[in-house]
Amino acid sequence: MEIKVTRAQTNRTRPKDADLGFGQVFTDHMFVMEYSEGKGWHDPQIMPYADFSVSPAAMVFHYGQAIFEGLKAYKTSDGKISLFRPRDNFERMNRSAKGMCIPPIDIDFVMDALKQLIRLEEKWIPETLGTSLYVRPTIIATDPFLGVRASFTYKFFIILSSVGAYYAEGLNPVKIWVAKDYVRAAKGGVGEFKTAGNYAASLIASEKAKKDGYAQVLWLDAIERKYIEEVGAMNIFFLMDGELVTPNLTGTILPGITRYSVISLAKKWGMNMSERKISIDEVFEAHKEGKLTEVFGSGTAAVISPVGEIRYGDKVISIGDGTPGETSMKFYNALTDIQYGKAEDSENWIEAVD
Ligand code: PLP
Ligand code: COI
């Protein structure tokens, strides 16, 4: 399939790196293609970034059949562009697609389209450590139809955003709030897919957390309300009594690509690393006994985010001394050194855009 390219007639400039924030600055172009039964994915285009025309009856607006991904392109110290494990994102997108009855995409084709788009938007890739070009591939159901079924037509698009840190705290420890009265996902549901509705369902708890001064929600399992799952936009790790622990994947947690990367590095470094059930009581108990040394989240947007405080009902614990812990920083540095081309890509995680 040939990609039609229409160049934007604009001369916008990228804001200063320090002013970027997260997800507010969009580039000049986007990639779009359509799907219909019989034709498959067709009409791939790189075109000026603009509003879409979609029917108000489009099924995505009514029944939420939508999936997305998040990955990043980095400007390396020698001026090259690198993507971090991008194929893993598109593979996860295809798993989300299967779970949401959306047709899969051809990963090689979409990778080529993404690289072409990024090459055109090179000036939007910021260069300072901690900044990057965030890539948001998305698929939405477009049938104008009010009956409940899987759509027959879809739109796939990739938009790009020049970004800085996800949290206002930057690399400083964030505070998280354990949801007691709300759950994110139950077994047999769609928790492991990156589908829009998971985020919509999380809003009521995260707004409450925010009102109390907490950056994000820490979710517990839906059945026993006891075992830790993940945070709103990242997976979670605990360093307890010398063991690095993260919840195992049970179908309700997003299988984060940063999570896999942290686990691989921890194993490579010979750390005592486990993927297992962790109850919130175990974490509070470990804290009481002085064994909870560090907590951090992992995610594309969040990178490695140290957690400095956890609130669970009336109980509040502080972790560390208000600065990022040694282990969190070790993972942060190892990952970002690979992403920004400062360290050898020994794990083969980088795909160059040349
Ligand atoms: N969990 C949730 C709910 C997320 O939204 C994200 C972000 O993508 C993650 C975990 C981390 O996943 P990844 O490391 O692939 O970005
Ligand atoms: C990401 O880390 O890419 C995410 O998708 C998290 C969030 C912004 C929803």
PDB file of C-alpha atoms in Angstrom, residues 204-327:
ATOM      1  CA  ILE A 204     -14.009   9.015  39.507  1.00  0.00           C
ATOM      2  CA  ALA A 205     -11.334   7.525  41.760  1.00  0.00           C
ATOM      3  CA  SER A 206      -8.527   9.601  40.300  1.00  0.00           C
ATOM      4  CA  GLU A 207     -10.501  12.837  40.705  1.00  0.00           C
ATOM      5  CA  LYS A 208     -11.004  11.969  44.392  1.00  0.00           C
ATOM      6  CA  ALA A 209      -7.311  11.173  44.745  1.00  0.00           C
ATOM      7  CA  LYS A 210      -6.417  14.498  43.127  1.00  0.00           C
ATOM      8  CA  LYS A 211      -8.690  16.428  45.504  1.00  0.00           C
ATOM      9  CA  ASP A 212      -6.750  14.900  48.388  1.00  0.00           C
ATOM     10  CA  GLY A 213      -3.449  15.975  46.778  1.00  0.00           C
ATOM     11  CA  TYR A 214      -2.494  12.588  45.309  1.00  0.00           C
ATOM     12  CA  ALA A 215      -1.087  12.216  41.793  1.00  0.00           C
ATOM     13  CA  GLN A 216      -2.670   8.862  40.963  1.00  0.00           C
ATOM     14  CA  VAL A 217      -4.701   5.917  42.146  1.00  0.00           C
ATOM     15  CA  LEU A 218      -3.211   2.579  43.173  1.00  0.00           C
ATOM     16  CA  TRP A 219      -5.724  -0.098  42.219  1.00  0.00           C
ATOM     17  CA  LEU A 220      -6.446  -3.256  44.182  1.00  0.00           C
ATOM     18  CA  ASP A 221      -7.926  -6.469  42.794  1.00  0.00           C
ATOM     19  CA  ALA A 222     -11.672  -6.457  42.186  1.00  0.00           C
ATOM     20  CA  ILE A 223     -12.555  -9.600  44.160  1.00  0.00           C
ATOM     21  CA  GLU A 224     -10.732  -9.461  47.485  1.00  0.00           C
ATOM     22  CA  ARG A 225      -9.809  -5.762  47.316  1.00  0.00           C
ATOM     23  CA  LYS A 226      -6.529  -6.785  48.816  1.00  0.00           C
ATOM     24  CA  TYR A 227      -3.917  -7.420  46.151  1.00  0.00           C
ATOM     25  CA  ILE A 228      -2.096  -4.619  44.394  1.00  0.00           C
ATOM     26  CA  GLU A 229      -2.647  -4.299  40.646  1.00  0.00           C
ATOM     27  CA  GLU A 230      -1.189  -1.129  39.102  1.00  0.00           C
ATOM     28  CA  VAL A 231      -1.365   2.642  39.139  1.00  0.00           C
ATOM     29  CA  GLY A 232      -3.547   4.812  36.838  1.00  0.00           C
ATOM     30  CA  ALA A 233      -0.922   5.187  34.115  1.00  0.00           C
ATOM     31  CA  MET A 234       1.917   2.935  35.211  1.00  0.00           C
ATOM     32  CA  ASN A 235       2.871  -0.447  36.645  1.00  0.00           C
ATOM     33  CA  ILE A 236       4.264  -0.580  40.150  1.00  0.00           C
ATOM     34  CA  PHE A 237       7.362  -2.011  41.851  1.00  0.00           C
ATOM     35  CA  PHE A 238       8.238  -2.392  45.527  1.00  0.00           C
ATOM     36  CA  LEU A 239      11.668  -2.930  47.004  1.00  0.00           C
ATOM     37  CA  MET A 240      11.001  -4.818  50.228  1.00  0.00           C
ATOM     38  CA  ASP A 241      13.616  -6.531  52.319  1.00  0.00           C
ATOM     39  CA  GLY A 242      15.980  -6.642  49.342  1.00  0.00           C
ATOM     40  CA  GLU A 243      13.384  -8.192  47.008  1.00  0.00           C
ATOM     41  CA  LEU A 244      12.113  -6.239  44.004  1.00  0.00           C
ATOM     42  CA  VAL A 245       8.455  -7.194  43.584  1.00  0.00           C
ATOM     43  CA  THR A 246       5.813  -6.333  41.015  1.00  0.00           C
ATOM     44  CA  PRO A 247       2.315  -7.810  40.718  1.00  0.00           C
ATOM     45  CA  ASN A 248       2.117 -10.788  38.356  1.00  0.00           C
ATOM     46  CA  LEU A 249      -0.059 -10.465  35.266  1.00  0.00           C
ATOM     47  CA  THR A 250      -3.475 -11.968  35.833  1.00  0.00           C
ATOM     48  CA  GLY A 251      -5.444 -10.461  32.954  1.00  0.00           C
ATOM     49  CA  THR A 252      -6.521  -7.342  34.820  1.00  0.00           C
ATOM     50  CA  ILE A 253      -3.294  -5.338  34.579  1.00  0.00           C
ATOM     51  CA  LEU A 254      -1.802  -3.618  31.551  1.00  0.00           C
ATOM     52  CA  PRO A 255       1.311  -5.604  30.572  1.00  0.00           C
ATOM     53  CA  GLY A 256       3.603  -2.595  30.447  1.00  0.00           C
ATOM     54  CA  ILE A 257       6.567  -2.540  28.113  1.00  0.00           C
ATOM     55  CA  THR A 258       8.540  -0.516  30.651  1.00  0.00           C
ATOM     56  CA  ARG A 259       7.551  -3.157  33.241  1.00  0.00           C
ATOM     57  CA  TYR A 260       9.050  -5.915  31.074  1.00  0.00           C
ATOM     58  CA  SER A 261      12.175  -3.791  30.611  1.00  0.00           C
ATOM     59  CA  VAL A 262      12.616  -3.231  34.371  1.00  0.00           C
ATOM     60  CA  ILE A 263      12.144  -6.963  35.025  1.00  0.00           C
ATOM     61  CA  SER A 264      14.761  -7.879  32.378  1.00  0.00           C
ATOM     62  CA  LEU A 265      17.281  -5.385  33.756  1.00  0.00           C
ATOM     63  CA  ALA A 266      16.685  -6.525  37.340  1.00  0.00           C
ATOM     64  CA  LYS A 267      17.280 -10.157  36.333  1.00  0.00           C
ATOM     65  CA  LYS A 268      20.341  -9.206  34.314  1.00  0.00           C
ATOM     66  CA  TRP A 269      21.755  -7.340  37.292  1.00  0.00           C
ATOM     67  CA  GLY A 270      21.189 -10.381  39.494  1.00  0.00           C
ATOM     68  CA  MET A 271      18.605  -8.702  41.705  1.00  0.00           C
ATOM     69  CA  ASN A 272      16.195 -10.777  43.735  1.00  0.00           C
ATOM     70  CA  MET A 273      13.184 -10.104  41.495  1.00  0.00           C
ATOM     71  CA  SER A 274       9.679 -11.588  41.669  1.00  0.00           C
ATOM     72  CA  GLU A 275       6.420 -11.201  39.846  1.00  0.00           C
ATOM     73  CA  ARG A 276       3.883 -12.281  42.423  1.00  0.00           C
ATOM     74  CA  LYS A 277       0.799 -11.349  44.388  1.00  0.00           C
ATOM     75  CA  ILE A 278       1.450  -8.509  46.832  1.00  0.00           C
ATOM     76  CA  SER A 279      -1.222  -7.455  49.267  1.00  0.00           C
ATOM     77  CA  ILE A 280      -1.530  -3.874  50.399  1.00  0.00           C
ATOM     78  CA  ASP A 281      -1.210  -5.195  53.976  1.00  0.00           C
ATOM     79  CA  GLU A 282       2.161  -6.738  53.126  1.00  0.00           C
ATOM     80  CA  VAL A 283       3.397  -3.349  51.926  1.00  0.00           C
ATOM     81  CA  PHE A 284       2.181  -1.541  55.037  1.00  0.00           C
ATOM     82  CA  GLU A 285       3.621  -4.293  57.244  1.00  0.00           C
ATOM     83  CA  ALA A 286       6.979  -4.079  55.467  1.00  0.00           C
ATOM     84  CA  HIS A 287       6.938  -0.334  56.045  1.00  0.00           C
ATOM     85  CA  LYS A 288       6.226  -0.840  59.747  1.00  0.00           C
ATOM     86  CA  GLU A 289       9.167  -3.182  60.006  1.00  0.00           C
ATOM     87  CA  GLY A 290      11.432  -0.758  58.187  1.00  0.00           C
ATOM     88  CA  LYS A 291      11.790  -3.105  55.201  1.00  0.00           C
ATOM     89  CA  LEU A 292      10.053  -1.049  52.529  1.00  0.00           C
ATOM     90  CA  THR A 293      12.969   0.783  50.986  1.00  0.00           C
ATOM     91  CA  GLU A 294      11.599   2.010  47.646  1.00  0.00           C
ATOM     92  CA  VAL A 295       8.442   2.144  45.552  1.00  0.00           C
ATOM     93  CA  PHE A 296       8.346   3.270  41.941  1.00  0.00           C
ATOM     94  CA  GLY A 297       6.037   3.216  38.934  1.00  0.00           C
ATOM     95  CA  SER A 298       7.038   2.325  35.389  1.00  0.00           C
ATOM     96  CA  GLY A 299       5.470   3.490  32.154  1.00  0.00           C
ATOM     97  CA  THR A 300       6.142   5.120  28.820  1.00  0.00           C
ATOM     98  CA  ALA A 301       4.770   8.486  29.877  1.00  0.00           C
ATOM     99  CA  ALA A 302       5.873   8.116  33.507  1.00  0.00           C
ATOM    100  CA  VAL A 303       9.299   6.526  32.708  1.00  0.00           C
ATOM    101  CA  ILE A 304      10.386   5.557  36.256  1.00  0.00           C
ATOM    102  CA  SER A 305       8.458   7.557  38.835  1.00  0.00           C
ATOM    103  CA  PRO A 306       9.504   7.222  42.451  1.00  0.00           C
ATOM    104  CA  VAL A 307       6.598   7.027  44.896  1.00  0.00           C
ATOM    105  CA  GLY A 308       7.119   8.907  48.150  1.00  0.00           C
ATOM    106  CA  GLU A 309       3.777   8.427  49.873  1.00  0.00           C
ATOM    107  CA  ILE A 310       0.923   5.909  49.842  1.00  0.00           C
ATOM    108  CA  ARG A 311      -2.465   6.559  51.402  1.00  0.00           C
ATOM    109  CA  TYR A 312      -4.810   3.657  52.192  1.00  0.00           C
ATOM    110  CA  GLY A 313      -7.953   4.865  53.952  1.00  0.00           C
ATOM    111  CA  ASP A 314      -6.741   6.694  57.055  1.00  0.00           C
ATOM    112  CA  LYS A 315      -3.291   5.169  56.937  1.00  0.00           C
ATOM    113  CA  VAL A 316      -0.462   7.054  55.268  1.00  0.00           C
ATOM    114  CA  ILE A 317       3.093   5.855  54.808  1.00  0.00           C
ATOM    115  CA  SER A 318       6.120   7.778  53.571  1.00  0.00           C
ATOM    116  CA  ILE A 319       8.825   6.048  51.611  1.00  0.00           C
ATOM    117  CA  GLY A 320      12.343   7.429  51.346  1.00  0.00           C
ATOM    118  CA  ASP A 321      13.482  10.938  52.191  1.00  0.00           C
ATOM    119  CA  GLY A 322      11.649  12.968  49.546  1.00  0.00           C
ATOM    120  CA  THR A 323      14.287  12.367  46.880  1.00  0.00           C
ATOM    121  CA  PRO A 324      14.338   9.531  44.293  1.00  0.00           C
ATOM    122  CA  GLY A 325      15.765   6.314  45.750  1.00  0.00           C
ATOM    123  CA  GLU A 326      18.941   4.671  44.550  1.00  0.00           C
ATOM    124  CA  THR A 327      17.252   1.715  42.837  1.00  0.00           C
TER     125      THR A 327
END
